[in-house]
Amino acid sequence: MTAAASVPARIADISADWIGRSLAGRFPDARVAAARMEGFVDGTAQKCRFELDYDKAGPSGPPSLWVKGGFDPKGASQGNAFSNEVRFYRDLAPLLDISLPDSFYGAIDKATNNGVVVLEDLLLRGARFGRATEPLAPDMAARVLTIQARLHARFWDGRDTAHLDWLVPGGAIAGAGVVDQYFGLWDNARKLPRFAFLTAEQADRPRMQAALNRLIDHLRDHPLCVLHGDSQGGNLFFIEGAPGYLDWQHSMIGHWAFDLAGFMMTSLTVEDRRLHERALLQHYLSELADAGVAAPAFDAAWDDYARYAMWAFMWVMCPVEAHPEAVCSANSERVCAAISDLETLAKLGV
């Protein structure tokens, strides 16, 4: 990746010329003649899909691509999230043997800490994308946990990360105080359909806030491996049935169960989780062992999994500007049932 193209502050700053300069490192002789924004996904970051025309007198690059960054002020509260995604593709992605989108460019604005990445258009490879409203079958969930185990094992106990000072325990989630930000949305969320899934003890706002902050302390204090950091099923893509992960802006160092529980709570129906969660946890631990890691014993791992189910409770307060109510409700139903089933609050000591 090269710094030649700088960092656009607004979507309106993403021109054909800027895209051409961002591609120069990978496609040095291709000149972008025109760029049309044909797709847009809003969220914490903004993702813009561009279709490109090239000067016919020279070679071409990709016919379409995505530009992702923090182009809306609402993302400012996410701390280092956008710059971390640039660093992930620069420093970690080349070391991983898992399915990822190709990154053509990445840069960080030193003045604002905004980061932008230019990524391949996975639609060109026939990708489909995960959705909370389309839960996974248990056998596909096992394939995703294989990916998580490969990621975690590759950097277990800090392997090959000592020189990467941007990889801080708990990442942007801990550093930006995201838990307390979300609890500031409690009164709005309680008016929405998702609140019907809360038990009486889960409707105790101070208790749930204390539990989540205790979990974040545990995450920060147990920097065991590199995490995806936002492993919910909506960040998955599938090409010919094989899963991969998108959206690495919350990559961090922390406890492996943060990824595993965050995925399990959002990707399986309540019934499938209850029937298969023990087997899926054992599958993950076996994959860690196969990758050369001294995997935790099952009983200790189960307790950690049960504690980290708490993280997905954040879906109860997630603003509809970030994810629609259908997604927040589906995930709230699953996590509220899991917190009750797994006695998560008791395991967190609140």
CSV table of C-alpha atoms in Angstrom, one decimal:
chain,number,residue,atom,x,y,z
A,1,MET,CA,0.0,0.0,0.0
A,2,THR,CA,1.2,3.5,-0.8
A,3,ALA,CA,0.5,6.9,0.8
A,4,ALA,CA,0.5,8.7,-2.6
A,5,ALA,CA,-3.3,9.2,-2.8
A,6,SER,CA,-3.7,10.7,0.7
A,7,VAL,CA,-7.0,10.4,2.6
A,8,PRO,CA,-10.3,11.8,1.4
A,9,ALA,CA,-12.2,13.6,4.2
A,10,ARG,CA,-15.6,13.3,2.5
A,11,ILE,CA,-17.2,10.9,0.0
A,12,ALA,CA,-17.4,13.9,-2.4
A,13,ASP,CA,-13.5,13.9,-2.4
A,14,ILE,CA,-13.3,10.4,-3.9
A,15,SER,CA,-12.8,11.2,-7.5
A,16,ALA,CA,-11.6,9.2,-10.5
A,17,ASP,CA,-8.2,10.8,-10.1
A,18,TRP,CA,-8.0,9.9,-6.4
A,19,ILE,CA,-9.0,6.2,-7.2
A,20,GLY,CA,-6.4,6.1,-9.9
A,21,ARG,CA,-3.7,7.3,-7.6
A,22,SER,CA,-4.8,4.8,-4.9
A,23,LEU,CA,-4.5,1.9,-7.4
A,24,ALA,CA,-1.1,3.0,-8.7
A,25,GLY,CA,0.8,0.7,-6.4
A,26,ARG,CA,-0.9,-2.4,-7.7
A,27,PHE,CA,-1.8,-1.2,-11.2
A,28,PRO,CA,0.9,1.3,-12.1
A,29,ASP,CA,0.1,1.9,-15.7
A,30,ALA,CA,-3.7,1.9,-15.5
A,31,ARG,CA,-5.4,5.3,-15.7
A,32,VAL,CA,-9.0,5.7,-14.3
A,33,ALA,CA,-11.0,7.7,-16.8
A,34,ALA,CA,-14.3,7.7,-14.9
A,35,ALA,CA,-15.6,6.5,-11.5
A,36,ARG,CA,-19.4,6.1,-10.8
A,37,MET,CA,-20.6,5.4,-7.2
A,38,GLU,CA,-23.1,2.6,-7.7
A,39,GLY,CA,-23.5,1.3,-4.2
A,40,PHE,CA,-23.4,2.7,-0.6
A,41,VAL,CA,-23.5,1.0,2.8
A,42,ASP,CA,-23.8,3.2,5.8
A,43,GLY,CA,-22.8,2.2,9.3
A,44,THR,CA,-20.0,3.1,11.8
A,45,ALA,CA,-17.9,3.5,8.6
A,46,GLN,CA,-19.2,4.3,5.2
A,47,LYS,CA,-18.6,1.9,2.3
A,48,CYS,CA,-18.9,3.1,-1.3
A,49,ARG,CA,-18.9,0.9,-4.4
A,50,PHE,CA,-17.4,2.4,-7.5
A,51,GLU,CA,-17.6,1.1,-11.1
A,52,LEU,CA,-14.6,2.2,-13.1
A,53,ASP,CA,-13.7,3.0,-16.7
A,54,TYR,CA,-10.0,3.0,-17.8
A,55,ASP,CA,-8.2,4.9,-20.5
A,56,LYS,CA,-8.4,2.5,-23.5
A,57,ALA,CA,-4.9,3.3,-24.5
A,58,GLY,CA,-3.5,1.5,-21.5
A,59,PRO,CA,-4.0,-1.4,-19.2
A,60,SER,CA,-7.0,-1.8,-16.9
A,61,GLY,CA,-7.4,-2.4,-13.2
A,62,PRO,CA,-10.4,-3.9,-11.4
A,63,PRO,CA,-13.8,-3.0,-13.0
A,64,SER,CA,-15.2,-2.1,-9.6
A,65,LEU,CA,-14.1,-1.7,-6.0
A,66,TRP,CA,-15.1,-0.5,-2.6
A,67,VAL,CA,-13.7,2.6,-0.7
A,68,LYS,CA,-14.3,2.4,3.0
A,69,GLY,CA,-13.6,5.0,5.7
A,70,GLY,CA,-15.0,7.3,8.4
A,71,PHE,CA,-16.6,9.9,6.1
A,72,ASP,CA,-19.3,10.8,8.6
A,73,PRO,CA,-18.7,12.6,11.9
A,74,LYS,CA,-20.8,10.0,13.7
A,75,GLY,CA,-17.9,7.6,13.5
A,76,ALA,CA,-15.6,9.9,15.5
A,77,SER,CA,-16.5,8.1,18.8
A,78,GLN,CA,-15.0,4.9,17.5
A,79,GLY,CA,-11.4,5.9,18.4
A,80,ASN,CA,-8.8,4.1,16.3
A,81,ALA,CA,-11.3,1.9,14.5
A,82,PHE,CA,-10.7,3.3,11.0
A,83,SER,CA,-6.9,3.6,11.3
A,84,ASN,CA,-6.8,0.1,12.8
A,85,GLU,CA,-8.4,-1.4,9.7
A,86,VAL,CA,-5.6,0.2,7.5
A,87,ARG,CA,-3.0,-1.3,9.8
A,88,PHE,CA,-4.7,-4.7,9.8
A,89,TYR,CA,-4.5,-5.0,6.0
A,90,ARG,CA,-0.9,-3.7,6.1
A,91,ASP,CA,0.6,-5.7,8.9
A,92,LEU,CA,-1.6,-8.7,9.7
A,93,ALA,CA,-3.5,-9.8,6.5
A,94,PRO,CA,-0.3,-10.9,4.7
A,95,LEU,CA,0.4,-13.3,7.5
A,96,LEU,CA,-3.0,-15.0,7.5
A,97,ASP,CA,-4.2,-18.1,5.7
A,98,ILE,CA,-7.9,-17.3,5.8
A,99,SER,CA,-10.3,-15.8,3.2
A,100,LEU,CA,-10.1,-12.0,3.1
A,101,PRO,CA,-10.9,-9.3,0.6
A,102,ASP,CA,-7.9,-8.1,-1.3
A,103,SER,CA,-6.8,-4.6,-0.2
A,104,PHE,CA,-5.4,-2.3,-3.0
A,105,TYR,CA,-4.6,0.8,-0.8
A,106,GLY,CA,-4.8,2.1,2.7
A,107,ALA,CA,-3.8,5.3,4.4
A,108,ILE,CA,-4.3,7.2,7.6
A,109,ASP,CA,-4.8,11.0,8.0
A,110,LYS,CA,-2.4,11.9,10.8
A,111,ALA,CA,-4.4,15.0,11.7
A,112,THR,CA,-7.8,13.3,12.1
A,113,ASN,CA,-6.8,9.6,12.6
A,114,ASN,CA,-9.3,8.7,9.9
A,115,GLY,CA,-8.3,5.7,7.8
A,116,VAL,CA,-9.4,4.7,4.4
A,117,VAL,CA,-9.0,1.3,2.6
A,118,VAL,CA,-9.7,0.5,-1.0
A,119,LEU,CA,-10.9,-3.1,-1.2
A,120,GLU,CA,-11.7,-5.6,-4.0
A,121,ASP,CA,-15.4,-5.9,-4.9
A,122,LEU,CA,-16.2,-9.4,-3.7
A,123,LEU,CA,-19.3,-9.4,-5.9
A,124,LEU,CA,-17.0,-10.0,-8.8
A,125,ARG,CA,-16.2,-13.4,-7.2
A,126,GLY,CA,-19.9,-14.2,-6.6
A,127,ALA,CA,-19.8,-13.6,-2.9
A,128,ARG,CA,-22.9,-13.6,-0.7
A,129,PHE,CA,-22.9,-11.8,2.6
A,130,GLY,CA,-23.9,-12.9,6.1
A,131,ARG,CA,-27.1,-11.5,7.6
A,132,ALA,CA,-28.5,-11.8,11.1
A,133,THR,CA,-31.9,-12.6,9.7
A,134,GLU,CA,-30.4,-15.6,7.9
A,135,PRO,CA,-28.9,-17.8,10.7
A,136,LEU,CA,-26.2,-20.3,9.8
A,137,ALA,CA,-26.5,-24.1,10.0
A,138,PRO,CA,-24.3,-25.7,12.6
A,139,ASP,CA,-21.9,-27.2,10.1
A,140,MET,CA,-21.2,-23.8,8.5
A,141,ALA,CA,-20.8,-22.4,12.0
A,142,ALA,CA,-18.0,-25.0,12.5
A,143,ARG,CA,-16.3,-23.8,9.3
A,144,VAL,CA,-16.3,-20.2,10.6
A,145,LEU,CA,-14.8,-21.3,13.9
A,146,THR,CA,-12.0,-23.0,12.0
A,147,ILE,CA,-11.2,-19.5,10.6
A,148,GLN,CA,-11.3,-18.0,14.0
A,149,ALA,CA,-9.0,-20.7,15.4
A,150,ARG,CA,-6.5,-20.1,12.5
A,151,LEU,CA,-6.5,-16.3,13.2
A,152,HIS,CA,-6.1,-16.8,17.0
A,153,ALA,CA,-3.5,-19.5,16.7
A,154,ARG,CA,-1.3,-17.5,14.3
A,155,PHE,CA,-0.8,-14.8,16.9
A,156,TRP,CA,-1.2,-16.8,20.1
A,157,ASP,CA,0.6,-15.4,23.1
A,158,GLY,CA,1.6,-12.3,21.1
A,159,ARG,CA,3.5,-14.2,18.4
A,160,ASP,CA,4.8,-11.8,15.7
A,161,THR,CA,3.0,-8.8,17.2
A,162,ALA,CA,5.5,-7.4,19.7
A,163,HIS,CA,6.5,-4.6,17.2
A,164,LEU,CA,2.9,-3.6,16.4
A,165,ASP,CA,2.2,-1.0,19.0
A,166,TRP,CA,-1.2,-0.2,17.5
A,167,LEU,CA,-2.5,-3.6,18.6
A,168,VAL,CA,-3.6,-2.7,22.1
A,169,PRO,CA,-5.5,-4.9,24.5
A,170,GLY,CA,-9.3,-4.3,24.1
A,171,GLY,CA,-8.7,-2.1,21.0
A,172,ALA,CA,-11.0,0.7,20.1
A,173,ILE,CA,-13.8,-0.9,22.0
A,174,ALA,CA,-12.1,-0.6,25.4
A,175,GLY,CA,-10.3,2.6,24.5
A,176,ALA,CA,-13.3,4.6,23.3
A,177,GLY,CA,-15.6,3.6,26.2
A,178,VAL,CA,-18.1,2.1,23.7
A,179,VAL,CA,-20.1,0.3,26.5
A,180,ASP,CA,-21.0,3.5,28.3
A,181,GLN,CA,-21.8,5.1,25.0
A,182,TYR,CA,-24.3,2.4,24.2
A,183,PHE,CA,-25.9,2.5,27.6
A,184,GLY,CA,-26.6,6.1,26.9
A,185,LEU,CA,-29.0,4.8,24.2
A,186,TRP,CA,-30.9,2.6,26.7
A,187,ASP,CA,-34.0,4.8,26.9
A,188,ASN,CA,-34.5,4.9,23.2
A,189,ALA,CA,-33.9,1.1,22.8
A,190,ARG,CA,-36.4,0.2,25.4
A,191,LYS,CA,-39.2,1.6,23.2
A,192,LEU,CA,-38.3,-0.9,20.4
A,193,PRO,CA,-39.5,-4.5,19.7
A,194,ARG,CA,-36.1,-6.0,20.8
A,195,PHE,CA,-36.8,-5.2,24.5
A,196,ALA,CA,-39.5,-7.8,24.6
A,197,PHE,CA,-36.7,-10.4,24.7
A,198,LEU,CA,-35.2,-9.2,28.0
A,199,THR,CA,-35.8,-11.1,31.2
A,200,ALA,CA,-36.5,-9.2,34.4
A,201,GLU,CA,-32.9,-9.3,35.5
A,202,GLN,CA,-31.7,-8.2,32.1
A,203,ALA,CA,-33.9,-5.2,32.3
A,204,ASP,CA,-31.8,-4.0,35.3
A,205,ARG,CA,-29.8,-1.3,33.5
A,206,PRO,CA,-27.1,-0.7,36.2
A,207,ARG,CA,-26.5,-4.4,36.6
A,208,MET,CA,-26.1,-5.0,32.9
A,209,GLN,CA,-23.9,-2.0,32.5
A,210,ALA,CA,-21.7,-3.3,35.3
A,211,ALA,CA,-21.5,-6.7,33.8
A,212,LEU,CA,-20.4,-5.4,30.4
A,213,ASN,CA,-17.8,-3.2,31.9
A,214,ARG,CA,-16.5,-6.1,33.9
A,215,LEU,CA,-16.3,-8.1,30.7
A,216,ILE,CA,-14.3,-5.3,29.0
A,217,ASP,CA,-11.9,-5.3,31.9
A,218,HIS,CA,-11.4,-9.0,31.4
A,219,LEU,CA,-10.9,-8.5,27.7
A,220,ARG,CA,-8.3,-5.8,28.3
A,221,ASP,CA,-6.5,-7.9,31.0
A,222,HIS,CA,-6.2,-11.1,28.9
A,223,PRO,CA,-4.3,-10.2,25.7
A,224,LEU,CA,-4.0,-13.8,24.5
A,225,CYS,CA,-4.2,-13.4,20.7
A,226,VAL,CA,-5.3,-11.2,17.8
A,227,LEU,CA,-9.1,-10.9,17.5
A,228,HIS,CA,-11.3,-9.9,14.6
A,229,GLY,CA,-13.2,-7.8,17.2
A,230,ASP,CA,-16.6,-7.7,15.5
A,231,SER,CA,-17.2,-11.3,14.7
A,232,GLN,CA,-21.0,-11.1,14.4
A,233,GLY,CA,-22.4,-13.1,11.5
A,234,GLY,CA,-23.2,-9.9,9.5
A,235,ASN,CA,-19.4,-9.5,8.9
A,236,LEU,CA,-19.1,-12.8,7.1
A,237,PHE,CA,-18.9,-13.4,3.3
A,238,PHE,CA,-19.2,-16.7,1.5
A,239,ILE,CA,-17.6,-17.7,-1.8
A,240,GLU,CA,-18.6,-21.1,-3.2
A,241,GLY,CA,-19.7,-22.0,0.4
A,242,ALA,CA,-16.4,-21.1,2.0
A,243,PRO,CA,-16.6,-18.4,4.7
A,244,GLY,CA,-14.4,-15.3,5.1
A,245,TYR,CA,-14.4,-12.2,7.3
A,246,LEU,CA,-14.9,-8.5,6.4
A,247,ASP,CA,-14.7,-5.4,8.5
A,248,TRP,CA,-11.5,-5.6,10.5
A,249,GLN,CA,-11.8,-2.1,12.0
A,250,HIS,CA,-12.0,-3.5,15.5
A,251,SER,CA,-9.1,-5.9,15.2
A,252,MET,CA,-7.2,-6.0,18.6
A,253,ILE,CA,-5.5,-8.1,21.1
A,254,GLY,CA,-7.7,-9.8,23.7
A,255,HIS,CA,-9.4,-13.0,24.8
A,256,TRP,CA,-10.3,-15.6,22.2
A,257,ALA,CA,-13.8,-16.1,23.6
A,258,PHE,CA,-14.7,-12.5,22.6
A,259,ASP,CA,-14.7,-13.6,18.9
A,260,LEU,CA,-16.2,-17.0,19.5
A,261,ALA,CA,-19.1,-16.0,21.7
A,262,GLY,CA,-19.8,-12.9,19.6
A,263,PHE,CA,-20.2,-15.1,16.6
A,264,MET,CA,-22.2,-17.9,18.2
A,265,MET,CA,-24.7,-15.5,19.8
A,266,THR,CA,-25.5,-13.8,16.4
A,267,SER,CA,-25.2,-16.6,13.9
A,268,LEU,CA,-27.2,-19.5,15.3
A,269,THR,CA,-30.9,-19.8,16.2
A,270,VAL,CA,-31.5,-20.2,19.9
A,271,GLU,CA,-32.5,-23.8,19.3
A,272,ASP,CA,-29.3,-24.6,17.3
A,273,ARG,CA,-27.1,-22.9,19.8
A,274,ARG,CA,-28.5,-25.0,22.7
A,275,LEU,CA,-28.2,-28.2,20.7
A,276,HIS,CA,-24.7,-27.6,19.3
A,277,GLU,CA,-22.7,-25.1,21.3
A,278,ARG,CA,-20.7,-27.7,23.3
A,279,ALA,CA,-19.7,-29.5,20.1
A,280,LEU,CA,-18.9,-26.3,18.4
A,281,LEU,CA,-16.7,-25.1,21.3
A,282,GLN,CA,-14.9,-28.5,21.2
A,283,HIS,CA,-14.4,-28.1,17.5
A,284,TYR,CA,-12.8,-24.7,18.0
A,285,LEU,CA,-10.5,-26.0,20.7
A,286,SER,CA,-9.5,-29.0,18.5
A,287,GLU,CA,-8.7,-26.6,15.7
A,288,LEU,CA,-6.5,-24.5,18.0
A,289,ALA,CA,-4.6,-27.7,19.0
A,290,ASP,CA,-4.2,-28.7,15.4
A,291,ALA,CA,-2.6,-25.3,14.8
A,292,GLY,CA,0.0,-26.0,17.5
A,293,VAL,CA,-1.6,-24.1,20.3
A,294,ALA,CA,-1.9,-25.5,23.9
A,295,ALA,CA,-5.7,-25.1,23.8
A,296,PRO,CA,-7.6,-24.4,27.1
A,297,ALA,CA,-9.3,-27.3,28.8
A,298,PHE,CA,-12.9,-27.6,27.9
A,299,ASP,CA,-14.4,-26.7,31.3
A,300,ALA,CA,-12.4,-23.5,31.6
A,301,ALA,CA,-13.2,-22.7,28.0
A,302,TRP,CA,-16.9,-23.2,28.6
A,303,ASP,CA,-16.8,-20.7,31.5
A,304,ASP,CA,-15.1,-18.2,29.3
A,305,TYR,CA,-17.6,-18.7,26.5
A,306,ALA,CA,-20.4,-18.2,29.0
A,307,ARG,CA,-18.9,-15.0,30.3
A,308,TYR,CA,-18.3,-13.6,26.8
A,309,ALA,CA,-21.9,-14.1,25.8
A,310,MET,CA,-22.4,-10.9,27.6
A,311,TRP,CA,-20.7,-8.9,24.8
A,312,ALA,CA,-23.6,-9.5,22.4
A,313,PHE,CA,-26.0,-7.8,24.8
A,314,MET,CA,-24.8,-4.6,23.1
A,315,TRP,CA,-27.2,-5.5,20.3
A,316,VAL,CA,-30.0,-4.5,22.7
A,317,MET,CA,-28.9,-0.9,22.6
A,318,CYS,CA,-27.5,-0.7,19.0
A,319,PRO,CA,-28.9,2.3,17.2
A,320,VAL,CA,-31.0,1.7,14.1
A,321,GLU,CA,-28.8,4.1,12.2
A,322,ALA,CA,-26.1,1.4,12.5
A,323,HIS,CA,-28.2,-1.7,12.0
A,324,PRO,CA,-32.0,-2.0,11.2
A,325,GLU,CA,-34.4,-3.2,13.9
A,326,ALA,CA,-34.9,-6.6,12.3
A,327,VAL,CA,-31.2,-7.3,12.8
A,328,CYS,CA,-31.0,-5.8,16.3
A,329,SER,CA,-34.2,-7.8,17.4
A,330,ALA,CA,-32.9,-11.1,15.9
A,331,ASN,CA,-29.6,-10.7,17.8
A,332,SER,CA,-31.3,-9.5,21.0
A,333,GLU,CA,-33.5,-12.6,21.1
A,334,ARG,CA,-30.5,-14.9,20.7
A,335,VAL,CA,-28.2,-13.2,23.2
A,336,CYS,CA,-30.9,-12.7,25.9
A,337,ALA,CA,-31.7,-16.4,25.8
A,338,ALA,CA,-28.0,-17.3,25.9
A,339,ILE,CA,-27.3,-15.0,28.9
A,340,SER,CA,-30.1,-16.7,30.8
A,341,ASP,CA,-29.2,-20.3,29.7
A,342,LEU,CA,-25.5,-19.9,30.4
A,343,GLU,CA,-25.9,-18.0,33.7
A,344,THR,CA,-23.6,-15.3,32.3
A,345,LEU,CA,-24.3,-12.7,35.0
A,346,ALA,CA,-23.4,-15.1,37.8
A,347,LYS,CA,-20.2,-16.1,36.0
A,348,LEU,CA,-19.3,-12.4,35.8
A,349,GLY,CA,-20.1,-12.0,39.5
A,350,VAL,CA,-22.8,-9.3,39.2
